[in-house]
Coordinates of C-alpha atoms in Angstrom, one line a residue:
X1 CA -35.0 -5.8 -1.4
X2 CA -33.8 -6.6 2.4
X3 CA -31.1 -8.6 3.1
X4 CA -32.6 -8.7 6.7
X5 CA -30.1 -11.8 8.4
X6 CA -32.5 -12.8 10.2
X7 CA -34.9 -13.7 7.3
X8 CA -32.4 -16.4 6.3
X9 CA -32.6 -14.7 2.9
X10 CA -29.9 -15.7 -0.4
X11 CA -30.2 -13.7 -3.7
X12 CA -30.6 -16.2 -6.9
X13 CA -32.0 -13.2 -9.1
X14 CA -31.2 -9.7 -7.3
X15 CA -33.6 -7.4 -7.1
X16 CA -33.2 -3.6 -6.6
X17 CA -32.2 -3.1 -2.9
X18 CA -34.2 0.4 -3.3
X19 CA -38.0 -1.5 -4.1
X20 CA -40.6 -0.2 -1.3
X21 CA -42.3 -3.7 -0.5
X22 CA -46.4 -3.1 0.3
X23 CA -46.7 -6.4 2.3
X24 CA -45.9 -10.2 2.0
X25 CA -48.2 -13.5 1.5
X26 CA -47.8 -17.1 1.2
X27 CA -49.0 -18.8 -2.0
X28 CA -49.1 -22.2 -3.7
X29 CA -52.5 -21.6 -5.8
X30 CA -52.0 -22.4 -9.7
X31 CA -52.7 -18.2 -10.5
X32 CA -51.7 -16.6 -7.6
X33 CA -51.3 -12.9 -9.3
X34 CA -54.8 -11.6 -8.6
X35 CA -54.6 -12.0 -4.5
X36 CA -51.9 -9.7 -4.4
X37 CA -51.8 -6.4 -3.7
X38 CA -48.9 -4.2 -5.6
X39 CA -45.9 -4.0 -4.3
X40 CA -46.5 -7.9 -2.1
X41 CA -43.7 -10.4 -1.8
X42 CA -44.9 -13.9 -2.3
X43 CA -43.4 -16.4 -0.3
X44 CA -43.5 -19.9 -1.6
X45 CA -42.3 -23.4 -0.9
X46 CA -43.1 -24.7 -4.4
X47 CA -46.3 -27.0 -3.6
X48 CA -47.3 -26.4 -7.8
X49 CA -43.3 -28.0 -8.5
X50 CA -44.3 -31.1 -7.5
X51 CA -43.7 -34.0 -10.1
X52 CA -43.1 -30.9 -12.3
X53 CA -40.1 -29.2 -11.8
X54 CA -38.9 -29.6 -15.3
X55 CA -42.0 -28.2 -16.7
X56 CA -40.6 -24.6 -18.2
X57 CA -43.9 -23.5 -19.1
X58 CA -45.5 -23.6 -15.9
X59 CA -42.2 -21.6 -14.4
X60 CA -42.8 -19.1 -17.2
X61 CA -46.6 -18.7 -16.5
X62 CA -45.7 -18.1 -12.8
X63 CA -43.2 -15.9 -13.4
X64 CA -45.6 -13.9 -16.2
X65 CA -48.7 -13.8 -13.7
X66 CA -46.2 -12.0 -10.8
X67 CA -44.7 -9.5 -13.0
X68 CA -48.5 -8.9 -14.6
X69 CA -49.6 -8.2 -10.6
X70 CA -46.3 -6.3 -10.0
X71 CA -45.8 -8.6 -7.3
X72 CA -42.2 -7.5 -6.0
X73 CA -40.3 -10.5 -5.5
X74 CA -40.9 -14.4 -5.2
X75 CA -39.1 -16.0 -2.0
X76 CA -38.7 -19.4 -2.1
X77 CA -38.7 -21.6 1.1
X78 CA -36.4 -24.3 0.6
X79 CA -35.9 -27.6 2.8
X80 CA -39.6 -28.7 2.6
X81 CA -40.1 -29.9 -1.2
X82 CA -37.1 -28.8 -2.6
X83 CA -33.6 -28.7 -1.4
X84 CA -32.8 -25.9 -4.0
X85 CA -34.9 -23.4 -6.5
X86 CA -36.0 -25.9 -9.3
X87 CA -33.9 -24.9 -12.3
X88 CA -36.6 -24.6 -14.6
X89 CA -37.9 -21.2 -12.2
X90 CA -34.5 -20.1 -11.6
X91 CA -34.2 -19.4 -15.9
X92 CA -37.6 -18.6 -16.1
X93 CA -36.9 -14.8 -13.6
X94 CA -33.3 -14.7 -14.5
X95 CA -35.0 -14.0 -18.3
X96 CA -38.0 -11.9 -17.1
X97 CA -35.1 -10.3 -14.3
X98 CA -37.2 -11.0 -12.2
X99 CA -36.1 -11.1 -8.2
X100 CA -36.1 -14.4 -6.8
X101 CA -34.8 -15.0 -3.0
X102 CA -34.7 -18.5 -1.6
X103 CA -35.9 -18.6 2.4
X104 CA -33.6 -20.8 4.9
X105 CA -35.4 -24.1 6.1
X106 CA -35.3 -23.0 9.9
X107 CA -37.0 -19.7 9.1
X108 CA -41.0 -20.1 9.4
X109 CA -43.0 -18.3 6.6
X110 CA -44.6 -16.4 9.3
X111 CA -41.5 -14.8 10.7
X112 CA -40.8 -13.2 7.0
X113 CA -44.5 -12.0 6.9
X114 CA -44.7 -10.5 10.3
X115 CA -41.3 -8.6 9.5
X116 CA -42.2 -7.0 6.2
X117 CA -46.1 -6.4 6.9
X118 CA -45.1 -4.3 10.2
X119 CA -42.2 -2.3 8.5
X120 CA -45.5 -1.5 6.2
X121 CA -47.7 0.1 8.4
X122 CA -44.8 2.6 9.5
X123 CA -42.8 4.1 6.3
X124 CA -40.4 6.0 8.8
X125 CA -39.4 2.2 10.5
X126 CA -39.0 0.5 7.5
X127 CA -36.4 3.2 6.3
X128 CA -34.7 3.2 9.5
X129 CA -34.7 -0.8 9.2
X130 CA -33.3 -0.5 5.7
X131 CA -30.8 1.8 6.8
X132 CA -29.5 -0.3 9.2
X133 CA -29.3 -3.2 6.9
X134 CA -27.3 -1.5 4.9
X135 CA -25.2 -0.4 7.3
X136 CA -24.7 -4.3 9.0
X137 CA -24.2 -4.8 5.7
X138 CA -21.2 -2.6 5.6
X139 CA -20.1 -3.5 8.9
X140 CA -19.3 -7.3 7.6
X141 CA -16.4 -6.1 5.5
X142 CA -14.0 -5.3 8.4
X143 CA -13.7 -9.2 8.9
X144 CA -12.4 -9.5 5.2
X145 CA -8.8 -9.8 4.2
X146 CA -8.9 -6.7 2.7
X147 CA -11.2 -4.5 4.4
X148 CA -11.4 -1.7 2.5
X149 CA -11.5 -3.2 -0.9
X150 CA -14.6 -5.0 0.7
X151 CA -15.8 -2.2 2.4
X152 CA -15.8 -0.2 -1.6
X153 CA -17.0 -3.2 -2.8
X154 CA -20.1 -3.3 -0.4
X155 CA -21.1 0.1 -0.8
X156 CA -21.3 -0.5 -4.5
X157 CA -23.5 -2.8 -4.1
X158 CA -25.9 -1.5 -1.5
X159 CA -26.2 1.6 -3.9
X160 CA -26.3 -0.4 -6.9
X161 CA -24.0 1.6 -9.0
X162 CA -20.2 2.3 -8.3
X163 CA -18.7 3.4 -5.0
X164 CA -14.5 4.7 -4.8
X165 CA -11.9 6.1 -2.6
X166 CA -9.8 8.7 -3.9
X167 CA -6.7 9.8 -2.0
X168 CA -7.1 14.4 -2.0
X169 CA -4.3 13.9 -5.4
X170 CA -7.3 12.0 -6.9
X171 CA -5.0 8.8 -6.9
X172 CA -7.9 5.6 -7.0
X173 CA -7.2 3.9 -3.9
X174 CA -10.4 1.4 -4.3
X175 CA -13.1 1.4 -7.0
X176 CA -15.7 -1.0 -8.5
X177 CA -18.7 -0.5 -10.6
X178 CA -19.3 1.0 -14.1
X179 CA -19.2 4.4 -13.1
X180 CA -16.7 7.6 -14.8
X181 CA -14.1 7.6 -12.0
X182 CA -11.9 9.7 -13.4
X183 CA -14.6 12.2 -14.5
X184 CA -16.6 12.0 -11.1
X185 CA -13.1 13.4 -9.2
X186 CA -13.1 16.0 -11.7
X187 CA -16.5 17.3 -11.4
X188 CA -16.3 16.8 -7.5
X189 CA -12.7 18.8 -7.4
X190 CA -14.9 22.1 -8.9
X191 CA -17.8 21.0 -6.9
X192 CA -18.6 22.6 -3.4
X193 CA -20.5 21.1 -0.6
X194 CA -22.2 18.0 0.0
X195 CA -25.2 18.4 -2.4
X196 CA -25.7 15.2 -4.9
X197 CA -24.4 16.4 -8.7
X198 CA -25.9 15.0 -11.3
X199 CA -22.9 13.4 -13.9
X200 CA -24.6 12.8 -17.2
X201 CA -27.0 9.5 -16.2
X202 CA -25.1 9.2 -13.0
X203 CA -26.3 10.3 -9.9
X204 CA -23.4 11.2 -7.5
X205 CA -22.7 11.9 -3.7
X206 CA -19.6 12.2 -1.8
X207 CA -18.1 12.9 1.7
X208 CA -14.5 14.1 2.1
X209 CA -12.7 12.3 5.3
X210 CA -8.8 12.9 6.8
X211 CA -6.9 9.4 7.9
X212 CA -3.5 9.7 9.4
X213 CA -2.9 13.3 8.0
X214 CA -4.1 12.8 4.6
X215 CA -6.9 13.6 2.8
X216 CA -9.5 11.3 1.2
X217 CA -12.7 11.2 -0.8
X218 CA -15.4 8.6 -0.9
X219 CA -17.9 8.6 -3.6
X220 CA -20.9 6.6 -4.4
X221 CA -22.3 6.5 -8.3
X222 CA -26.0 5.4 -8.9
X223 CA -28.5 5.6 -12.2
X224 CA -31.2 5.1 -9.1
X225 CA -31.8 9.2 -7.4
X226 CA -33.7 7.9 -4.9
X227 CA -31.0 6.0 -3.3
X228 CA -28.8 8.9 -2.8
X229 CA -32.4 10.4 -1.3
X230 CA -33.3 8.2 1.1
X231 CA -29.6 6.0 2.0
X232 CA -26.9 8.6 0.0
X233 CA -26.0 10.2 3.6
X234 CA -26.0 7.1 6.1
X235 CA -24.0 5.2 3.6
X236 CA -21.1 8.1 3.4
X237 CA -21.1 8.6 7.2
X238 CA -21.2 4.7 8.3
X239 CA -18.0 4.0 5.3
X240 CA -16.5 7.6 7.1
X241 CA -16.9 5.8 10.4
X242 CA -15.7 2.1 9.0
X243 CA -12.4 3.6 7.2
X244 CA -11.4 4.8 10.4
X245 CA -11.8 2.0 12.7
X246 CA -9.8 0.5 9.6
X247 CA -7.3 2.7 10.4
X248 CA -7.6 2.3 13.8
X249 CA -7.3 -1.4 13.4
X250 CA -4.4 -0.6 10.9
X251 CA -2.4 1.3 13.8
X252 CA -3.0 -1.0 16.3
X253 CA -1.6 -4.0 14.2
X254 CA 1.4 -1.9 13.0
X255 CA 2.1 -1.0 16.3
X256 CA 2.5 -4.7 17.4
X257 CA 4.3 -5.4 14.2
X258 CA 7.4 -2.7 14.6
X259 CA 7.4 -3.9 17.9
X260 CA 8.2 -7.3 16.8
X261 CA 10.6 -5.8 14.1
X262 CA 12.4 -3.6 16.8
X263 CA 12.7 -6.8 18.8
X264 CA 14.1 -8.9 16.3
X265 CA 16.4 -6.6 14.8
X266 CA 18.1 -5.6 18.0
X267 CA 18.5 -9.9 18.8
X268 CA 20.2 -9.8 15.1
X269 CA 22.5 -7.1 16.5
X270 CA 23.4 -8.1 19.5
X271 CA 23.9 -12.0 18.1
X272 CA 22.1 -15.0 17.8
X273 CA 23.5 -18.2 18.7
X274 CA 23.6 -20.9 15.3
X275 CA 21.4 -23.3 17.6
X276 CA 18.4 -20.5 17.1
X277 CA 18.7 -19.4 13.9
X278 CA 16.1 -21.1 12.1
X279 CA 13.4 -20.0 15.2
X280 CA 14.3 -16.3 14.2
X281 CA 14.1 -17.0 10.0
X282 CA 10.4 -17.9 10.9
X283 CA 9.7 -15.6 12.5
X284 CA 10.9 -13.2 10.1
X285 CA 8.5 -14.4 7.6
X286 CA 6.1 -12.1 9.1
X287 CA 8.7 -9.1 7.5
X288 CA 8.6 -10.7 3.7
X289 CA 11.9 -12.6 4.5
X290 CA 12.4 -15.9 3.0
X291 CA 14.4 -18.1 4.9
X292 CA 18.3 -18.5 3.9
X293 CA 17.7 -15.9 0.8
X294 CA 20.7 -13.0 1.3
X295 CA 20.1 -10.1 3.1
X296 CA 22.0 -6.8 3.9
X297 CA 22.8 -5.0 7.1
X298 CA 22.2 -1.5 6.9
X299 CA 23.3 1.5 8.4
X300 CA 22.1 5.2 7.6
X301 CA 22.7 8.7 9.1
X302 CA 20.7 11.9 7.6
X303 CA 22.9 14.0 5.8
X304 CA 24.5 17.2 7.8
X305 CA 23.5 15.7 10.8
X306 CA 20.2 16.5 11.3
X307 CA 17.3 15.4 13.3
X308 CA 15.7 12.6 11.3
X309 CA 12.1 13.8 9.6
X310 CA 9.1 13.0 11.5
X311 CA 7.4 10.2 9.3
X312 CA 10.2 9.1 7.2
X313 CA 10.4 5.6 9.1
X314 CA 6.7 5.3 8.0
X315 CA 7.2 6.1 4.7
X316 CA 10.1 3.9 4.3
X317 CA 8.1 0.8 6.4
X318 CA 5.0 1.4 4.1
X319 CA 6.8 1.5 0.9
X320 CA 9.0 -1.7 1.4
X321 CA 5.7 -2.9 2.3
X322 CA 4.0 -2.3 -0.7
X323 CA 6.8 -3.6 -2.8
X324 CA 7.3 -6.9 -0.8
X325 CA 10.7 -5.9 -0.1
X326 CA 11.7 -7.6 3.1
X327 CA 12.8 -5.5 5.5
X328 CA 13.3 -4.7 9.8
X329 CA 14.1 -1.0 10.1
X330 CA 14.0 1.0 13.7
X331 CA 15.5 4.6 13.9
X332 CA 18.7 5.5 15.8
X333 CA 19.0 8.0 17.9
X334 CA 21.3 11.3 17.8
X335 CA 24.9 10.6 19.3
X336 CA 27.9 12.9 19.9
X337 CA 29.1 12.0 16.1
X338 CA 25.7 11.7 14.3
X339 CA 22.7 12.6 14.1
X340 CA 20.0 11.0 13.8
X341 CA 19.9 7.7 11.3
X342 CA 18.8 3.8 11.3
X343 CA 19.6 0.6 11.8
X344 CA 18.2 -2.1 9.1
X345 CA 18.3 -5.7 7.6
X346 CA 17.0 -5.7 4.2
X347 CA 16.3 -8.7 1.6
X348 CA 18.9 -8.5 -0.9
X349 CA 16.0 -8.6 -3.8
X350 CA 15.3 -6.6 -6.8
X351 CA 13.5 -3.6 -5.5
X352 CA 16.3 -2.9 -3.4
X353 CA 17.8 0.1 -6.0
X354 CA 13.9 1.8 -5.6
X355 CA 13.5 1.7 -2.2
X356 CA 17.2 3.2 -1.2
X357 CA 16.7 5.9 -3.9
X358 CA 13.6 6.7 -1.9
X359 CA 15.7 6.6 1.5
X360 CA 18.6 8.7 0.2
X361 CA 17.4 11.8 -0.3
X362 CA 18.1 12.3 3.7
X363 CA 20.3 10.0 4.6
X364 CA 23.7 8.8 4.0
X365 CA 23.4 4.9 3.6
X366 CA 25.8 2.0 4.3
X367 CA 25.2 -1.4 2.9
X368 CA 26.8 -4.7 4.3
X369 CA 27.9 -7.2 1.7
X370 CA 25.4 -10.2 1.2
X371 CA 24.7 -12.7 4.2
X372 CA 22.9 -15.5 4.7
X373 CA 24.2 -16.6 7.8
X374 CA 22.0 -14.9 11.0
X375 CA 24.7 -15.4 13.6
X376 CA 27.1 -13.5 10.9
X377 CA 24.4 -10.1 11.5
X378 CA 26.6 -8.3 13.8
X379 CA 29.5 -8.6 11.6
X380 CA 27.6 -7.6 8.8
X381 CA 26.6 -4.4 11.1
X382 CA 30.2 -3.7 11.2
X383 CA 31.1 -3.6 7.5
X384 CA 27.6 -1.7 6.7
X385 CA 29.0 1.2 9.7
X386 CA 32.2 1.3 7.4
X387 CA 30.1 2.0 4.3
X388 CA 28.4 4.1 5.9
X389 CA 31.1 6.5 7.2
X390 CA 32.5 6.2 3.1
X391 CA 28.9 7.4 2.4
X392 CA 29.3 10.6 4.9
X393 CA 32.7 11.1 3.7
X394 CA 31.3 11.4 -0.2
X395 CA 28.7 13.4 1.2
X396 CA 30.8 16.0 2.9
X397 CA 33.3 16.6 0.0
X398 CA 30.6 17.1 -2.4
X399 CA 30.7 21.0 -2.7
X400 CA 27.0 21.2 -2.6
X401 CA 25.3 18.1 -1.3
X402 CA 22.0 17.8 -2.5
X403 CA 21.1 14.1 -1.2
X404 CA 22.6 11.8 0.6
X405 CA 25.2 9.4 -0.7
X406 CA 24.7 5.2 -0.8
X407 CA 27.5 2.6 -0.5
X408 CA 27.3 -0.7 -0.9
X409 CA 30.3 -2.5 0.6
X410 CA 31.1 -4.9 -1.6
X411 CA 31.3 -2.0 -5.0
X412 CA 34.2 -0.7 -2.7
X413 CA 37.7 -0.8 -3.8
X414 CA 40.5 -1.9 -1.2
X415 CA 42.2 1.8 -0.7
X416 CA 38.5 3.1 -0.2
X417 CA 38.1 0.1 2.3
X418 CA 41.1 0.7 4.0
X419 CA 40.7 4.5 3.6
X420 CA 37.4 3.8 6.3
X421 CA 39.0 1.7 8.4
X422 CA 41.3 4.6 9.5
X423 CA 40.6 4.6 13.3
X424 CA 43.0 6.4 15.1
X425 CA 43.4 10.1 14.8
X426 CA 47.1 9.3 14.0
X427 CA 46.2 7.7 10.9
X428 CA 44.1 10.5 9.7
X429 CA 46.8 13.4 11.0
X430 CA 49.6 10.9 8.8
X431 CA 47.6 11.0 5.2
X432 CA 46.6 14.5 6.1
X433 CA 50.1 15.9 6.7
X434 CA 51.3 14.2 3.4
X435 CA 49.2 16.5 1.2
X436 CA 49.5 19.5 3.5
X437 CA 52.0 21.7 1.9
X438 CA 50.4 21.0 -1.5
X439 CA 47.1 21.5 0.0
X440 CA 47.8 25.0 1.1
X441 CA 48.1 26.1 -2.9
X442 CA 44.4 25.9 -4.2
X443 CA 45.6 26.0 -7.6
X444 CA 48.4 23.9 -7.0
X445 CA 45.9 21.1 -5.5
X446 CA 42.7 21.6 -8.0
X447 CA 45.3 20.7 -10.3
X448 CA 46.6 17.7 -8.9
X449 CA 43.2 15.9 -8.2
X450 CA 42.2 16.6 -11.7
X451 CA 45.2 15.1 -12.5
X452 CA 44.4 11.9 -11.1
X453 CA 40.7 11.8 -11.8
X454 CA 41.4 12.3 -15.3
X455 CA 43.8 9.2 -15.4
X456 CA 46.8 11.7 -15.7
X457 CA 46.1 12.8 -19.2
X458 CA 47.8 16.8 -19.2
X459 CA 45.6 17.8 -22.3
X460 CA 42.6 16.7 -20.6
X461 CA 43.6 18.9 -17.5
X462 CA 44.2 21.7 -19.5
X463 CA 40.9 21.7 -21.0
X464 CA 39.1 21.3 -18.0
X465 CA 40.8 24.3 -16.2
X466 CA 40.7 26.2 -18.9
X467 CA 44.7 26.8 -19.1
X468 CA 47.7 26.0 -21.5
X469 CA 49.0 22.5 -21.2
X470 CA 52.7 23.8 -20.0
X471 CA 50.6 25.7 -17.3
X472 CA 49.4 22.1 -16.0
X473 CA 53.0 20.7 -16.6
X474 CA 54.1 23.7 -14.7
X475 CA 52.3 23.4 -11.6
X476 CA 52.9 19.2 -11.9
X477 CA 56.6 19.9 -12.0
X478 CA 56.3 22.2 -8.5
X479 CA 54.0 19.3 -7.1
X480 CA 57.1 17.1 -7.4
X481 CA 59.2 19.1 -5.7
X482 CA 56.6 20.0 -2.7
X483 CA 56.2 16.1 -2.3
X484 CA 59.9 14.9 -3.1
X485 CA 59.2 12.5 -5.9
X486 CA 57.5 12.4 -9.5
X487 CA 54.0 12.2 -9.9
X488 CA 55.3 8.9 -12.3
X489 CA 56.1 7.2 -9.0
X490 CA 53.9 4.7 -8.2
X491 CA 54.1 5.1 -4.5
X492 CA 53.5 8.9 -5.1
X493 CA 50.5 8.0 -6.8
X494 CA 49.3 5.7 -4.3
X495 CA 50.0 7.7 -1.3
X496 CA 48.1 11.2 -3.5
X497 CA 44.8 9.0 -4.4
X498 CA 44.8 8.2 -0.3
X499 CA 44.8 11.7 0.1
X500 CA 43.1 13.1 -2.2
X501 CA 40.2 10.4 -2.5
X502 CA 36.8 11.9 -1.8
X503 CA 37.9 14.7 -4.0
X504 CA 39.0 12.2 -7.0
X505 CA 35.9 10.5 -6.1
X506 CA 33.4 13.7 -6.2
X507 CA 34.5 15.1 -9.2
X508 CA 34.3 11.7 -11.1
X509 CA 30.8 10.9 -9.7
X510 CA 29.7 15.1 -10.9
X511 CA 31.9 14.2 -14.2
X512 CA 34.2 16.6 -14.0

């Protein structure tokens, strides 16, 4: 049945979009059925209603006497008797299922004839007219808020059946209908070419399509064969063509949006005055940030140095996306002491644990301590750099580093703190030199930071480097004398732990 805009056509009962209308007529005689050929549409502006709207029995004989002629459809003009269907008619062919199409008041009966009589005298026009119907048709859901959920949802419809989009892992991006999904990707995945297969009453046709990189399928799913006939391949190749001006669409509007996340992180780094601070929590609405809820600065470097992966920003943007985790992110570039990392500010919400496990497998992380306070972001930069640097530091004493390491500022304990805060090469060459003698005996020091990762517990030593306890109390004993002082010495302690930290801290996090 056409959905023609023009026609000023609104569906009360559906009909099947795939009916082959022979011609169309106006009628308001009591027994219309016998002057109409098969296959007619009769137009009507319900003259016989009249003073009789609520009579059911003359809606059912109407309705009876169409179906008997195989009249097609019934379209009723409204505006000139009645402002709307009468009801009575309306249950009458939503019992029989019987098509019923009301006509807009500023669309003549005559326009509606002329249309469908001349798409009857040529059979190749009125397919290309129904084609492109159902293409406009298609065209209409790139306005909607979700354009490919309406786009899916469209095609559904215009094949009456069910329509999907698989991603190439067979992941349902968008589905809807009654169709097998999960079957039809199946029988597609061991199915070559772009032949229809039939999947027990379904009737299915596909077209395979590559967006950004990956790999997609659309499908269409009807009990009707002649659909996939006559409309299967323009309605593949127009949804082919609509997902990627979507995508298109997509890219332009995420190209204007890190644009404005680039922007307003770097004003959050450089410092915003207190005056201006509720202008910038508006406009980082747009990024799933709610005004005065925490946030963290964060600060990441990919582990080993190495040039930062070519769609992890992406990833990392889409994914905090798709979890509503609010979030500006822009990638650094290399520098004489890193290589490539980012720069973030991150809502401080529950899905914060997922999405850093996601970014640590590259990158050595740094997380600020919670702000709320927008003028506060560069100091919050600060203290997520330091966490940062602890990160790299965990990272590089890790014997074999698998992933990167995250910090979060505010888990850190004050000798760890201070440990990062070590600025000068002085500072570093003094704790150094303290352990350096001792350091020069592997065994000497392997023992020593199991010593103080096991909480000083000799048997435990023992047992973990598989030697006699007096062998541990042995090598303990020369420790003293390398360092001048007991290892009971709570300065001794201290000044070891410094030390020896990211080795204490390595072998506690591997557990022993």
């Amino acid at each position: 049945m056409t959905n023609e805009s023009a026609l000023g056509l609104t569906a009360v009962v559906p009909g099947d979009p795939m009916a082959v209308v022979t011609g169309a007529h106006t009628s308001e005689i009591q027994d219309p059925g016998r002057w109409f050929e098969p296959g007619s549409v009769m137009l009507t502006t319900g003259l016989r209603f009249v003073d009789a709207e609520t009579d059911s029995a003359m809606a059912e004989r109407l309705v009876t006497d169409m179906r008997t002629a195989q009249i097609s459809a019934l379209f009723f003009g409204v505006g000139i008797y009645f402002a709307q269907v009468p009801p009575q008619l309306v249950a009458a062919c939503r019992r029989a299922g019987f098509p019923l199409y009301t006509v807009g008041e500023n669309v003549p009966f005559h326009v509606v004839e002329n249309f469908i009589n001349q798409s009857k005298s040529s059979p190749d026009t009125y397919l290309a007219r129904r084609a492109m119907w159902m293409s406009n048709e298609l065209l209409d859901s790139l306005s909607a808020g979700d354009p490919v959920k309406a786009l899916i949802e469209r095609l559904a419809a215009a094949c009456r059946g069910t329509a999907v989009l698989y991603e190439e892992t067979g992941r349902i991006i968008e589905a809807t209908g009654e169709g097998p999904t999960r079957l039809i990707f199946s029988e597609l995945a061991q199915h070559h070419g772009p032949e229809p297969l039939t999947i027990g009453r379904w009737h299915v046709q596909s077209k395979n399509l590559v967006l950004r990189g990956t790999g997609f399928t659309v499908a269409i799913a009807t009990r009707n064969k002649m659909v996939l006939h006559e409309l299967g391949e323009v309605l593949l190749d127009t949804t082919q063509r609509l997902l990627g001006a979507i995508n298109g669409i997509n890219q332009v509007a995420m190209s204007r949006e890190r644009h404005e996340n680039i922007q307003l992180l770097t004003a959050l780094q450089d410092g915003i005055p207190v005056a201006r601070e509720y202008r910038h929590w508006e406009r980082m609405r747009l990024f799933r940030m709610i005004p005065y809820e925490p946030l963290r600065a964060v600060v990441a470097t990919t582990v080993g140095d190495a040039a930062l992966a070519s769609g992890v920003v992406t990833e990392l943007l889409e994914r905090a996306t798709v979890a509503g985790l609010g979030l500006l992110l822009a990638e650094t570039g290399e520098t004489g002491d890193a290589g490539g990392g980012l720069h973030a500010v991150v809502a401080d919400s529950s899905v914060l644990t997922d999405w850093l496990a996601l970014a640590s497998g590259a990158l050595d992380i740094g997380l600020s301590e919670p702000f709320t306070d927008l003028a506060s972001a560069p100091e919050a930069f600060r203290e997520a750099e330091t966490a940062r640097n602890i990160a790299r530091r965990r990272t590089r004493a890790a014997a074999s580093p698998a992933a990167g390491t995250v910090v979060r500022l505010d888990d850190v304990d004050p000798a760890t703190w201070l440990l990062a805060l070590r600025g000068s090469p002085m500072t570093a060459d003094k704790i150094t030199a303290y352990a350096r003698e001792l350091s020069s005996d592997a065994d000497l020091r392997e023992t020593v930071v199991v010593f103080l990762a096991l909480d000083q517990d000799v048997a435990a030593v023992a047992a973990h480097l598989f030697v006699h306890p007096n062998t541990v109390r042995y090598r303990l004993r020369k420790a003293e004398a390398i360092l001048g002082g007991p290892l009971a010495s709570a300065a001794v302690i201290a000044n070891l732990y410094l030390a020896f930290q990211d080795d204490i801290l390595v072998f506690q996090a591997r557990g022993g």
